[in-house]
């Protein structure tokens, strides 16, 4: 596994009074440890999987970071998984949704999870590899588990006319949630290998959903820099781009200050699921 960044440390911290915020996907794993009382983020680590350790990424992270085995006040884990369906609450039936997921993705050895996103009157149903779900359940038996789309929708989204693309970048993929006139049009994860792939998918989304590029607002976060080729490409085609700001009362300890705050967006969004 490849470390993307390692910030801070929590050896001297009383984790029984701290929250663990973790996100796990097919090719990455990141986590943050934050004081519960003041929501100060003390430590954050991000790993990208390499070709030979994708199935063992979480296991390796747990081995390298024994602090994850300590007792936390609360643990919130976000699943960054591609296989999902958003269903209006009035149409939701678990068994039918599970069969639909199986038909759409035709894969076995998955655990189907569904969760209510009451703020939008819908259910999010998704697949998680069995081995991954069981490993997380064993190590974080009292954890709260949410899909990243649900986490995005549970964070306060400004109600407004027009279209908004909420985009979060990883090292080899990015997620997009599209909202137009307060209606969810799309929630999807796209893979990429070069900057041109990102621009291709975003322009295709706009075309397929009849979004005006000149009016659409892009709220971007994750592993993207203002000086990057990706950002320069976006500026050529979209007029309204902004970086996500820190939210949910989260604060960042001194070691974080050399990094843009939007790098940690997916983690501090998880703080919205902490009571």
XYZ file of N, CA and C in Angstrom, residues 75 143 155:
9
model
N -17.242 5.605 16.607
C -16.573 5.277 15.358
C -17.588 5.400 14.228
N -19.399 0.372 15.713
C -19.291 1.482 14.779
C -20.594 1.790 14.065
N -25.061 15.794 5.135
C -24.484 17.096 5.406
C -25.397 18.161 4.804
